[in-house]
Amino acid sequence: MSKKVLITGICGGLGMEMAKGFIKKGYQVIGVDIDDLALEGLEDKLGQEIPTFVCDLRNRGQIEQLCMEVVHKGVFPDIWINNAGVATIAPFMEQIDSFSDVMDINFNSILYTTHFCVGEMMKRNQGMIVNIASVAGHAPCPYFTSYNASKFAVVGFTRSLRHELKLKKIPIDVVLVSPGFVDTNIINQKSFEFPDFMKFMLSKPEVTGKEIVDGILKGKNEIFPTLNGKLLLGLGKVGAPVQDMMGHLMNAKNWKQMFGIEKIDPK
Ligand SMILES: NC(=O)c1ccc[n+]([C@@H]2O[C@H](COP(=O)([O-])OP(=O)(O)OC[C@H]3O[C@@H](n4cnc5c(N)ncnc54)[C@H](O)[C@@H]3O)[C@@H](O)[C@H]2O)c1
């Protein structure tokens, strides 16, 4: 029987590419997303029969329902990937109404699905939980308050849980994935578009998806996909001026603004 992998946010850029990668490796894929129409078209895109579940991962009741159905339908996976996510990019004073939504989908949903998965995987005495964070879970950036807060939470939570399970000798792998910028819908929104002059550094979703799948199957528990992500994290360690430059990255309109030679108009 083929191994199973469940992917939340499967209809998005990274979700779809990870699904393709796992299918190539012989896995049965199970898909979860809020986008019911996109879920309907999934089998045509992936060429495999895919059990799918519509779920708004901001809603704890819907998450509990999802978890029950996954077990009831006999498709509880060997690998559960918490990938769904959203980003609100705006000044902090304008984020207060959307802040809890971002925390709910990017962090709280991971908390509840992980709680459920650990219980199920302990019964089966095996399993793997993969949480998709971001370089924004390691490096702060202006206008990213909710996204930074949610992804820093994912990083701390994932690492803490991994240590706890290891200490208790519970055989569940807990994997943290921290990609840099990838050319998907999340960074091509109306309210926030990745700066044109920097687009050359974006990673392609198919390349990043493959990097993540390969890392997971090699048994890595920390995966840092994308060249731009590795660079940003490496540079961030150099010191405050470089961290400032990274902060400018998302808001600068040209190289001069990025290096602080020209003033950036505050939003
Ligand atoms: N693209 C990047 O630059 C980048 C970088 C680092 C980390 N990430 C992370 O990778 C993950 C995937 O992002 P992506 O780039 O594929 O973005 P995407 O926008 O293409 O996909 C996001 C998916 O999540 C789903 N989703 C959104 N809200 C949901 C909800 N409430 N319930 C259920 N599903 C919901 C969407 O329908 C979509 O299918 C996210 O966690 C994101 O934060 C992305």
PDB file of C-alpha atoms and ligand atoms in Angstrom:
ATOM      1  CA  MET A   1       0.000   0.000   0.000  1.00  0.00           C
ATOM      2  CA  SER A   2       1.352   3.431  -0.898  1.00  0.00           C
ATOM      3  CA  LYS A   3       2.281   5.871   1.830  1.00  0.00           C
ATOM      4  CA  LYS A   4       0.000   8.859   2.344  1.00  0.00           C
ATOM      5  CA  VAL A   5       0.777  12.561   2.605  1.00  0.00           C
ATOM      6  CA  LEU A   6      -1.796  15.207   3.496  1.00  0.00           C
ATOM      7  CA  ILE A   7      -1.146  18.790   2.375  1.00  0.00           C
ATOM      8  CA  THR A   8      -3.112  21.824   3.584  1.00  0.00           C
ATOM      9  CA  GLY A   9      -3.330  24.761   1.173  1.00  0.00           C
ATOM     10  CA  ILE A  10      -2.825  22.209  -1.600  1.00  0.00           C
ATOM     11  CA  CYS A  11      -4.353  24.451  -4.268  1.00  0.00           C
ATOM     12  CA  GLY A  12      -1.705  27.178  -3.847  1.00  0.00           C
ATOM     13  CA  GLY A  13       1.690  27.499  -5.483  1.00  0.00           C
ATOM     14  CA  LEU A  14       3.803  25.488  -3.041  1.00  0.00           C
ATOM     15  CA  GLY A  15       1.045  23.034  -2.065  1.00  0.00           C
ATOM     16  CA  MET A  16       0.502  21.994  -5.676  1.00  0.00           C
ATOM     17  CA  GLU A  17       4.208  21.542  -6.398  1.00  0.00           C
ATOM     18  CA  MET A  18       4.773  19.492  -3.243  1.00  0.00           C
ATOM     19  CA  ALA A  19       1.792  17.325  -4.246  1.00  0.00           C
ATOM     20  CA  LYS A  20       3.338  16.714  -7.679  1.00  0.00           C
ATOM     21  CA  GLY A  21       6.664  15.850  -6.065  1.00  0.00           C
ATOM     22  CA  PHE A  22       5.116  13.301  -3.682  1.00  0.00           C
ATOM     23  CA  ILE A  23       3.052  11.707  -6.472  1.00  0.00           C
ATOM     24  CA  LYS A  24       6.283  11.196  -8.442  1.00  0.00           C
ATOM     25  CA  LYS A  25       7.657   9.349  -5.412  1.00  0.00           C
ATOM     26  CA  GLY A  26       4.629   7.025  -5.324  1.00  0.00           C
ATOM     27  CA  TYR A  27       2.665   8.670  -2.497  1.00  0.00           C
ATOM     28  CA  GLN A  28      -1.114   8.889  -2.225  1.00  0.00           C
ATOM     29  CA  VAL A  29      -1.865  12.594  -1.783  1.00  0.00           C
ATOM     30  CA  ILE A  30      -4.737  13.972   0.317  1.00  0.00           C
ATOM     31  CA  GLY A  31      -5.691  17.627  -0.167  1.00  0.00           C
ATOM     32  CA  VAL A  32      -7.137  20.264   2.174  1.00  0.00           C
ATOM     33  CA  ASP A  33      -8.023  23.825   1.178  1.00  0.00           C
ATOM     34  CA  ILE A  34     -10.616  26.544   1.718  1.00  0.00           C
ATOM     35  CA  ASP A  35     -11.003  26.894  -2.064  1.00  0.00           C
ATOM     36  CA  ASP A  36     -13.662  24.310  -2.959  1.00  0.00           C
ATOM     37  CA  LEU A  37     -13.643  25.120  -6.690  1.00  0.00           C
ATOM     38  CA  ALA A  38      -9.882  24.678  -6.946  1.00  0.00           C
ATOM     39  CA  LEU A  39     -10.153  21.391  -5.003  1.00  0.00           C
ATOM     40  CA  GLU A  40     -12.663  20.133  -7.604  1.00  0.00           C
ATOM     41  CA  GLY A  41     -10.088  20.646 -10.366  1.00  0.00           C
ATOM     42  CA  LEU A  42      -7.273  19.009  -8.437  1.00  0.00           C
ATOM     43  CA  GLU A  43      -7.481  15.485  -9.884  1.00  0.00           C
ATOM     44  CA  ASP A  44      -7.219  16.851 -13.461  1.00  0.00           C
ATOM     45  CA  LYS A  45      -4.125  18.812 -12.492  1.00  0.00           C
ATOM     46  CA  LEU A  46      -2.450  16.002 -10.542  1.00  0.00           C
ATOM     47  CA  GLY A  47      -3.593  12.964 -12.555  1.00  0.00           C
ATOM     48  CA  GLN A  48      -4.359  10.964  -9.410  1.00  0.00           C
ATOM     49  CA  GLU A  49      -7.538  10.269  -7.464  1.00  0.00           C
ATOM     50  CA  ILE A  50      -7.232  12.690  -4.535  1.00  0.00           C
ATOM     51  CA  PRO A  51      -9.370  12.551  -1.385  1.00  0.00           C
ATOM     52  CA  THR A  52     -10.100  16.220  -0.681  1.00  0.00           C
ATOM     53  CA  PHE A  53     -11.487  18.148   2.281  1.00  0.00           C
ATOM     54  CA  VAL A  54     -12.824  21.697   2.227  1.00  0.00           C
ATOM     55  CA  CYS A  55     -11.824  23.422   5.446  1.00  0.00           C
ATOM     56  CA  ASP A  56     -11.452  26.998   6.611  1.00  0.00           C
ATOM     57  CA  LEU A  57      -8.402  26.554   8.792  1.00  0.00           C
ATOM     58  CA  ARG A  58      -9.176  29.751  10.709  1.00  0.00           C
ATOM     59  CA  ASN A  59     -12.057  27.901  12.314  1.00  0.00           C
ATOM     60  CA  ARG A  60     -11.284  25.478  15.173  1.00  0.00           C
ATOM     61  CA  GLY A  61     -14.618  23.671  14.784  1.00  0.00           C
ATOM     62  CA  GLN A  62     -13.914  23.028  11.089  1.00  0.00           C
ATOM     63  CA  ILE A  63     -10.410  21.791  11.924  1.00  0.00           C
ATOM     64  CA  GLU A  64     -11.825  19.284  14.439  1.00  0.00           C
ATOM     65  CA  GLN A  65     -14.365  18.142  11.834  1.00  0.00           C
ATOM     66  CA  LEU A  66     -11.569  17.746   9.268  1.00  0.00           C
ATOM     67  CA  CYS A  67      -9.467  15.633  11.628  1.00  0.00           C
ATOM     68  CA  MET A  68     -12.400  13.344  12.453  1.00  0.00           C
ATOM     69  CA  GLU A  69     -13.281  12.876   8.767  1.00  0.00           C
ATOM     70  CA  VAL A  70      -9.696  12.125   7.770  1.00  0.00           C
ATOM     71  CA  VAL A  71      -9.582   9.243  10.272  1.00  0.00           C
ATOM     72  CA  HIS A  72     -13.156   8.125   9.527  1.00  0.00           C
ATOM     73  CA  LYS A  73     -12.409   7.879   5.778  1.00  0.00           C
ATOM     74  CA  GLY A  74      -9.244   5.878   6.440  1.00  0.00           C
ATOM     75  CA  VAL A  75      -6.884   8.466   4.950  1.00  0.00           C
ATOM     76  CA  PHE A  76      -4.953   9.572   8.016  1.00  0.00           C
ATOM     77  CA  PRO A  77      -1.490  10.236   6.520  1.00  0.00           C
ATOM     78  CA  ASP A  78       2.042   9.117   7.268  1.00  0.00           C
ATOM     79  CA  ILE A  79       3.092  12.747   6.668  1.00  0.00           C
ATOM     80  CA  TRP A  80       0.858  15.722   7.550  1.00  0.00           C
ATOM     81  CA  ILE A  81       2.057  18.984   5.975  1.00  0.00           C
ATOM     82  CA  ASN A  82       0.743  22.256   7.451  1.00  0.00           C
ATOM     83  CA  ASN A  83       1.290  24.483   4.433  1.00  0.00           C
ATOM     84  CA  ALA A  84      -1.771  26.774   4.101  1.00  0.00           C
ATOM     85  CA  GLY A  85      -0.946  30.376   4.854  1.00  0.00           C
ATOM     86  CA  VAL A  86      -1.793  34.006   4.206  1.00  0.00           C
ATOM     87  CA  ALA A  87       0.109  37.289   4.441  1.00  0.00           C
ATOM     88  CA  THR A  88      -1.127  40.764   5.265  1.00  0.00           C
ATOM     89  CA  ILE A  89       1.466  43.359   4.456  1.00  0.00           C
ATOM     90  CA  ALA A  90       0.556  46.782   5.834  1.00  0.00           C
ATOM     91  CA  PRO A  91       1.547  49.284   8.535  1.00  0.00           C
ATOM     92  CA  PHE A  92       0.900  47.836  11.985  1.00  0.00           C
ATOM     93  CA  MET A  93      -1.767  50.463  12.767  1.00  0.00           C
ATOM     94  CA  GLU A  94      -3.785  49.188   9.793  1.00  0.00           C
ATOM     95  CA  GLN A  95      -3.352  45.491  10.614  1.00  0.00           C
ATOM     96  CA  ILE A  96      -5.289  45.281  13.849  1.00  0.00           C
ATOM     97  CA  ASP A  97      -8.481  43.903  12.263  1.00  0.00           C
ATOM     98  CA  SER A  98      -6.747  41.250  10.152  1.00  0.00           C
ATOM     99  CA  PHE A  99      -4.086  40.320  12.745  1.00  0.00           C
ATOM    100  CA  SER A 100      -6.030  37.518  14.438  1.00  0.00           C
ATOM    101  CA  ASP A 101      -7.026  36.012  11.062  1.00  0.00           C
ATOM    102  CA  VAL A 102      -3.349  35.777  10.093  1.00  0.00           C
ATOM    103  CA  MET A 103      -2.483  34.225  13.470  1.00  0.00           C
ATOM    104  CA  ASP A 104      -5.415  31.780  13.130  1.00  0.00           C
ATOM    105  CA  ILE A 105      -4.473  30.414   9.734  1.00  0.00           C
ATOM    106  CA  ASN A 106      -0.676  30.654   9.966  1.00  0.00           C
ATOM    107  CA  PHE A 107      -0.228  29.508  13.557  1.00  0.00           C
ATOM    108  CA  ASN A 108      -3.353  28.419  15.483  1.00  0.00           C
ATOM    109  CA  SER A 109      -4.430  25.987  12.761  1.00  0.00           C
ATOM    110  CA  ILE A 110      -0.989  24.346  13.046  1.00  0.00           C
ATOM    111  CA  LEU A 111      -1.404  24.159  16.807  1.00  0.00           C
ATOM    112  CA  TYR A 112      -4.733  22.277  16.559  1.00  0.00           C
ATOM    113  CA  THR A 113      -3.825  19.942  13.681  1.00  0.00           C
ATOM    114  CA  THR A 114      -0.500  19.126  15.358  1.00  0.00           C
ATOM    115  CA  HIS A 115      -2.259  18.369  18.651  1.00  0.00           C
ATOM    116  CA  PHE A 116      -4.529  15.959  16.821  1.00  0.00           C
ATOM    117  CA  CYS A 117      -1.700  14.428  14.745  1.00  0.00           C
ATOM    118  CA  VAL A 118       0.540  13.759  17.753  1.00  0.00           C
ATOM    119  CA  GLY A 119      -2.318  11.831  19.399  1.00  0.00           C
ATOM    120  CA  GLU A 120      -3.054   9.771  16.271  1.00  0.00           C
ATOM    121  CA  MET A 121       0.601   9.170  15.452  1.00  0.00           C
ATOM    122  CA  MET A 122       1.314   7.994  19.010  1.00  0.00           C
ATOM    123  CA  LYS A 123      -1.391   5.339  18.554  1.00  0.00           C
ATOM    124  CA  ARG A 124       0.320   4.268  15.324  1.00  0.00           C
ATOM    125  CA  ASN A 125       3.794   4.620  16.862  1.00  0.00           C
ATOM    126  CA  GLN A 126       5.043   6.530  13.798  1.00  0.00           C
ATOM    127  CA  GLY A 127       4.439   9.646  11.746  1.00  0.00           C
ATOM    128  CA  MET A 128       5.765  12.970  10.545  1.00  0.00           C
ATOM    129  CA  ILE A 129       4.440  16.508  10.911  1.00  0.00           C
ATOM    130  CA  VAL A 130       5.858  19.185   8.598  1.00  0.00           C
ATOM    131  CA  ASN A 131       5.254  22.863   9.376  1.00  0.00           C
ATOM    132  CA  ILE A 132       5.864  25.440   6.671  1.00  0.00           C
ATOM    133  CA  ALA A 133       7.249  28.615   8.259  1.00  0.00           C
ATOM    134  CA  SER A 134       9.298  31.178   6.302  1.00  0.00           C
ATOM    135  CA  VAL A 135      12.522  33.199   6.511  1.00  0.00           C
ATOM    136  CA  ALA A 136      10.039  35.674   8.044  1.00  0.00           C
ATOM    137  CA  GLY A 137       9.981  33.298  11.008  1.00  0.00           C
ATOM    138  CA  HIS A 138      13.646  34.119  11.633  1.00  0.00           C
ATOM    139  CA  ALA A 139      14.101  37.705  10.401  1.00  0.00           C
ATOM    140  CA  PRO A 140      11.819  40.673  11.152  1.00  0.00           C
ATOM    141  CA  CYS A 141      10.704  43.012   8.386  1.00  0.00           C
ATOM    142  CA  PRO A 142       8.732  46.291   8.572  1.00  0.00           C
ATOM    143  CA  TYR A 143       5.039  46.086   7.592  1.00  0.00           C
ATOM    144  CA  PHE A 144       5.103  42.320   8.315  1.00  0.00           C
ATOM    145  CA  THR A 145       4.001  42.448  11.974  1.00  0.00           C
ATOM    146  CA  SER A 146       1.273  39.786  11.768  1.00  0.00           C
ATOM    147  CA  TYR A 147       3.140  37.582   9.282  1.00  0.00           C
ATOM    148  CA  ASN A 148       6.390  37.838  11.299  1.00  0.00           C
ATOM    149  CA  ALA A 149       4.550  37.124  14.570  1.00  0.00           C
ATOM    150  CA  SER A 150       2.766  34.077  13.134  1.00  0.00           C
ATOM    151  CA  LYS A 151       5.876  32.602  11.493  1.00  0.00           C
ATOM    152  CA  PHE A 152       8.143  33.238  14.522  1.00  0.00           C
ATOM    153  CA  ALA A 153       5.478  31.349  16.497  1.00  0.00           C
ATOM    154  CA  VAL A 154       5.612  28.432  14.031  1.00  0.00           C
ATOM    155  CA  VAL A 155       9.415  28.258  14.325  1.00  0.00           C
ATOM    156  CA  GLY A 156       9.461  28.282  18.138  1.00  0.00           C
ATOM    157  CA  PHE A 157       6.540  25.905  18.487  1.00  0.00           C
ATOM    158  CA  THR A 158       7.912  23.382  15.979  1.00  0.00           C
ATOM    159  CA  ARG A 159      11.403  23.289  17.508  1.00  0.00           C
ATOM    160  CA  SER A 160      10.078  23.079  21.055  1.00  0.00           C
ATOM    161  CA  LEU A 161       7.741  20.190  20.211  1.00  0.00           C
ATOM    162  CA  ARG A 162      10.521  18.330  18.372  1.00  0.00           C
ATOM    163  CA  HIS A 163      12.751  18.491  21.464  1.00  0.00           C
ATOM    164  CA  GLU A 164       9.902  17.418  23.761  1.00  0.00           C
ATOM    165  CA  LEU A 165       9.019  14.348  21.657  1.00  0.00           C
ATOM    166  CA  LYS A 166      12.692  13.408  21.356  1.00  0.00           C
ATOM    167  CA  LEU A 167      13.128  13.653  25.122  1.00  0.00           C
ATOM    168  CA  LYS A 168      10.145  11.364  25.611  1.00  0.00           C
ATOM    169  CA  LYS A 169      11.445   8.991  22.896  1.00  0.00           C
ATOM    170  CA  ILE A 170       8.167   9.330  20.955  1.00  0.00           C
ATOM    171  CA  PRO A 171       8.892   8.283  17.342  1.00  0.00           C
ATOM    172  CA  ILE A 172       7.245  11.215  15.555  1.00  0.00           C
ATOM    173  CA  ASP A 173       9.348  13.449  13.300  1.00  0.00           C
ATOM    174  CA  VAL A 174       8.654  17.178  13.485  1.00  0.00           C
ATOM    175  CA  VAL A 175      10.031  19.065  10.502  1.00  0.00           C
ATOM    176  CA  LEU A 176      10.446  22.819  10.076  1.00  0.00           C
ATOM    177  CA  VAL A 177      10.570  24.336   6.571  1.00  0.00           C
ATOM    178  CA  SER A 178      11.630  27.983   6.160  1.00  0.00           C
ATOM    179  CA  PRO A 179      11.513  29.095   2.509  1.00  0.00           C
ATOM    180  CA  GLY A 180      12.623  32.463   1.143  1.00  0.00           C
ATOM    181  CA  PHE A 181      10.589  34.270  -1.507  1.00  0.00           C
ATOM    182  CA  VAL A 182       8.763  32.096  -4.038  1.00  0.00           C
ATOM    183  CA  ASP A 183       6.726  33.343  -6.985  1.00  0.00           C
ATOM    184  CA  THR A 184       3.214  32.354  -5.836  1.00  0.00           C
ATOM    185  CA  ASN A 185      -0.054  34.221  -5.186  1.00  0.00           C
ATOM    186  CA  ILE A 186       0.884  35.093  -1.619  1.00  0.00           C
ATOM    187  CA  ILE A 187       3.474  37.633  -2.812  1.00  0.00           C
ATOM    188  CA  ASN A 188       1.450  38.829  -5.804  1.00  0.00           C
ATOM    189  CA  GLN A 189      -1.501  40.410  -4.046  1.00  0.00           C
ATOM    190  CA  LYS A 190      -3.107  43.780  -4.713  1.00  0.00           C
ATOM    191  CA  SER A 191      -2.097  45.126  -1.302  1.00  0.00           C
ATOM    192  CA  PHE A 192       1.430  43.818  -1.617  1.00  0.00           C
ATOM    193  CA  GLU A 193       3.434  43.022  -4.668  1.00  0.00           C
ATOM    194  CA  PHE A 194       7.047  41.937  -4.568  1.00  0.00           C
ATOM    195  CA  PRO A 195       9.180  44.869  -5.886  1.00  0.00           C
ATOM    196  CA  ASP A 196       9.721  44.587  -9.659  1.00  0.00           C
ATOM    197  CA  PHE A 197      13.441  45.385  -9.505  1.00  0.00           C
ATOM    198  CA  MET A 198      13.968  42.410  -7.187  1.00  0.00           C
ATOM    199  CA  LYS A 199      11.822  39.851  -9.013  1.00  0.00           C
ATOM    200  CA  PHE A 200      14.852  38.153 -10.549  1.00  0.00           C
ATOM    201  CA  MET A 201      15.668  36.702  -7.108  1.00  0.00           C
ATOM    202  CA  LEU A 202      12.301  34.948  -6.672  1.00  0.00           C
ATOM    203  CA  SER A 203      12.412  31.178  -6.629  1.00  0.00           C
ATOM    204  CA  LYS A 204      10.098  29.188  -8.886  1.00  0.00           C
ATOM    205  CA  PRO A 205       7.409  27.182  -7.031  1.00  0.00           C
ATOM    206  CA  GLU A 206       8.304  23.958  -8.862  1.00  0.00           C
ATOM    207  CA  VAL A 207      11.961  24.262  -7.822  1.00  0.00           C
ATOM    208  CA  THR A 208      11.090  25.055  -4.193  1.00  0.00           C
ATOM    209  CA  GLY A 209       8.417  22.329  -4.031  1.00  0.00           C
ATOM    210  CA  LYS A 210      10.975  19.762  -5.185  1.00  0.00           C
ATOM    211  CA  GLU A 211      13.578  21.039  -2.704  1.00  0.00           C
ATOM    212  CA  ILE A 212      11.077  20.610   0.145  1.00  0.00           C
ATOM    213  CA  VAL A 213       9.956  17.116  -0.914  1.00  0.00           C
ATOM    214  CA  ASP A 214      13.579  15.981  -1.348  1.00  0.00           C
ATOM    215  CA  GLY A 215      14.491  17.382   2.083  1.00  0.00           C
ATOM    216  CA  ILE A 216      11.560  15.659   3.773  1.00  0.00           C
ATOM    217  CA  LEU A 217      12.312  12.308   2.136  1.00  0.00           C
ATOM    218  CA  LYS A 218      15.999  12.584   3.060  1.00  0.00           C
ATOM    219  CA  GLY A 219      14.889  12.809   6.707  1.00  0.00           C
ATOM    220  CA  LYS A 220      16.015  16.408   7.366  1.00  0.00           C
ATOM    221  CA  ASN A 221      14.238  18.054  10.266  1.00  0.00           C
ATOM    222  CA  GLU A 222      15.222  21.631   9.295  1.00  0.00           C
ATOM    223  CA  ILE A 223      14.832  22.620   5.650  1.00  0.00           C
ATOM    224  CA  PHE A 224      15.822  26.048   4.297  1.00  0.00           C
ATOM    225  CA  PRO A 225      14.738  26.045   0.643  1.00  0.00           C
ATOM    226  CA  THR A 226      15.495  28.741  -1.956  1.00  0.00           C
ATOM    227  CA  LEU A 227      18.760  30.503  -2.648  1.00  0.00           C
ATOM    228  CA  ASN A 228      17.335  33.913  -1.713  1.00  0.00           C
ATOM    229  CA  GLY A 229      16.192  32.518   1.656  1.00  0.00           C
ATOM    230  CA  LYS A 230      19.623  31.070   2.450  1.00  0.00           C
ATOM    231  CA  LEU A 231      21.223  34.381   1.449  1.00  0.00           C
ATOM    232  CA  LEU A 232      18.837  36.504   3.500  1.00  0.00           C
ATOM    233  CA  LEU A 233      19.304  34.352   6.580  1.00  0.00           C
ATOM    234  CA  GLY A 234      23.082  34.288   6.143  1.00  0.00           C
ATOM    235  CA  LEU A 235      23.289  38.072   5.626  1.00  0.00           C
ATOM    236  CA  GLY A 236      20.959  38.690   8.563  1.00  0.00           C
ATOM    237  CA  LYS A 237      23.597  37.161  10.849  1.00  0.00           C
ATOM    238  CA  VAL A 238      26.165  39.741   9.707  1.00  0.00           C
ATOM    239  CA  GLY A 239      24.631  42.505  11.803  1.00  0.00           C
ATOM    240  CA  ALA A 240      22.238  45.398  12.174  1.00  0.00           C
ATOM    241  CA  PRO A 241      22.994  47.302   8.906  1.00  0.00           C
ATOM    242  CA  VAL A 242      22.284  44.204   6.837  1.00  0.00           C
ATOM    243  CA  GLN A 243      19.142  43.538   8.812  1.00  0.00           C
ATOM    244  CA  ASP A 244      18.030  47.098   8.012  1.00  0.00           C
ATOM    245  CA  MET A 245      18.690  46.432   4.337  1.00  0.00           C
ATOM    246  CA  MET A 246      16.521  43.323   4.515  1.00  0.00           C
ATOM    247  CA  GLY A 247      13.843  45.452   6.116  1.00  0.00           C
ATOM    248  CA  HIS A 248      14.059  47.851   3.184  1.00  0.00           C
ATOM    249  CA  LEU A 249      13.799  45.018   0.674  1.00  0.00           C
ATOM    250  CA  MET A 250      10.030  44.733   0.695  1.00  0.00           C
ATOM    251  CA  ASN A 251       9.437  48.476   0.668  1.00  0.00           C
ATOM    252  CA  ALA A 252      12.147  49.837  -1.597  1.00  0.00           C
ATOM    253  CA  LYS A 253      11.343  50.850  -5.165  1.00  0.00           C
ATOM    254  CA  ASN A 254      14.963  50.752  -6.333  1.00  0.00           C
ATOM    255  CA  TRP A 255      18.496  49.783  -5.302  1.00  0.00           C
ATOM    256  CA  LYS A 256      19.262  53.193  -3.752  1.00  0.00           C
ATOM    257  CA  GLN A 257      16.305  52.873  -1.408  1.00  0.00           C
ATOM    258  CA  MET A 258      17.271  49.336  -0.589  1.00  0.00           C
ATOM    259  CA  PHE A 259      20.774  50.352   0.517  1.00  0.00           C
ATOM    260  CA  GLY A 260      19.428  53.338   2.466  1.00  0.00           C
ATOM    261  CA  ILE A 261      21.043  55.945   0.103  1.00  0.00           C
ATOM    262  CA  GLU A 262      17.627  57.325  -0.818  1.00  0.00           C
ATOM    263  CA  LYS A 263      14.760  57.839   1.628  1.00  0.00           C
ATOM    264  CA  ILE A 264      11.772  55.469   1.489  1.00  0.00           C
ATOM    265  CA  ASP A 265       8.400  57.183   1.774  1.00  0.00           C
ATOM    266  CA  PRO A 266       6.663  55.667   4.789  1.00  0.00           C
ATOM    267  CA  LYS A 267       3.393  53.949   3.832  1.00  0.00           C
TER     268      LYS A 267
HETATM  269  N1  LIG B   1       5.572  32.243  -1.556  1.00  0.00           N
HETATM  270  C1  LIG B   1       6.484  32.654  -0.694  1.00  0.00           C
HETATM  271  O1  LIG B   1       7.266  33.566  -0.973  1.00  0.00           O
HETATM  272  C2  LIG B   1       6.590  31.985   0.650  1.00  0.00           C
HETATM  273  C3  LIG B   1       7.773  32.172   1.374  1.00  0.00           C
HETATM  274  C4  LIG B   1       7.892  31.575   2.626  1.00  0.00           C
HETATM  275  C5  LIG B   1       6.866  30.823   3.145  1.00  0.00           C
HETATM  276  N2  LIG B   1       5.722  30.660   2.415  1.00  0.00           N
HETATM  277  C6  LIG B   1       4.661  29.875   3.029  1.00  0.00           C
HETATM  278  O2  LIG B   1       4.337  28.792   2.192  1.00  0.00           O
HETATM  279  C7  LIG B   1       2.981  28.396   2.421  1.00  0.00           C
HETATM  280  C8  LIG B   1       2.267  28.240   1.085  1.00  0.00           C
HETATM  281  O3  LIG B   1       2.186  29.519   0.466  1.00  0.00           O
HETATM  282  P1  LIG B   1       2.143  29.740  -1.118  1.00  0.00           P
HETATM  283  O4  LIG B   1       3.335  30.550  -1.442  1.00  0.00           O
HETATM  284  O5  LIG B   1       1.928  28.470  -1.826  1.00  0.00           O
HETATM  285  O6  LIG B   1       0.867  30.709  -1.211  1.00  0.00           O
HETATM  286  P2  LIG B   1      -0.480  30.549  -2.047  1.00  0.00           P
HETATM  287  O7  LIG B   1      -1.238  31.808  -1.768  1.00  0.00           O
HETATM  288  O8  LIG B   1      -0.189  30.190  -3.447  1.00  0.00           O
HETATM  289  O9  LIG B   1      -1.207  29.302  -1.350  1.00  0.00           O
HETATM  290  C9  LIG B   1      -1.845  29.380  -0.102  1.00  0.00           C
HETATM  291  C10 LIG B   1      -2.928  28.314  -0.041  1.00  0.00           C
HETATM  292  O10 LIG B   1      -3.528  28.356   1.263  1.00  0.00           O
HETATM  293  C11 LIG B   1      -4.944  28.292   1.106  1.00  0.00           C
HETATM  294  N3  LIG B   1      -5.607  28.954   2.230  1.00  0.00           N
HETATM  295  C12 LIG B   1      -5.597  30.286   2.520  1.00  0.00           C
HETATM  296  N4  LIG B   1      -6.382  30.539   3.578  1.00  0.00           N
HETATM  297  C13 LIG B   1      -6.900  29.332   3.975  1.00  0.00           C
HETATM  298  C14 LIG B   1      -7.798  28.940   5.018  1.00  0.00           C
HETATM  299  N5  LIG B   1      -8.331  29.844   5.865  1.00  0.00           N
HETATM  300  N6  LIG B   1      -8.099  27.634   5.136  1.00  0.00           N
HETATM  301  C15 LIG B   1      -7.577  26.715   4.279  1.00  0.00           C
HETATM  302  N7  LIG B   1      -6.746  27.023   3.282  1.00  0.00           N
HETATM  303  C16 LIG B   1      -6.405  28.332   3.118  1.00  0.00           C
HETATM  304  C17 LIG B   1      -5.213  29.033  -0.197  1.00  0.00           C
HETATM  305  O11 LIG B   1      -6.499  28.737  -0.734  1.00  0.00           O
HETATM  306  C18 LIG B   1      -4.052  28.552  -1.059  1.00  0.00           C
HETATM  307  O12 LIG B   1      -4.384  27.364  -1.725  1.00  0.00           O
HETATM  308  C19 LIG B   1       2.381  29.480   3.343  1.00  0.00           C
HETATM  309  O13 LIG B   1       2.370  29.016   4.677  1.00  0.00           O
HETATM  310  C20 LIG B   1       3.358  30.633   3.203  1.00  0.00           C
HETATM  311  O14 LIG B   1       3.355  31.477   4.340  1.00  0.00           O
HETATM  312  C21 LIG B   1       5.565  31.217   1.179  1.00  0.00           C
END
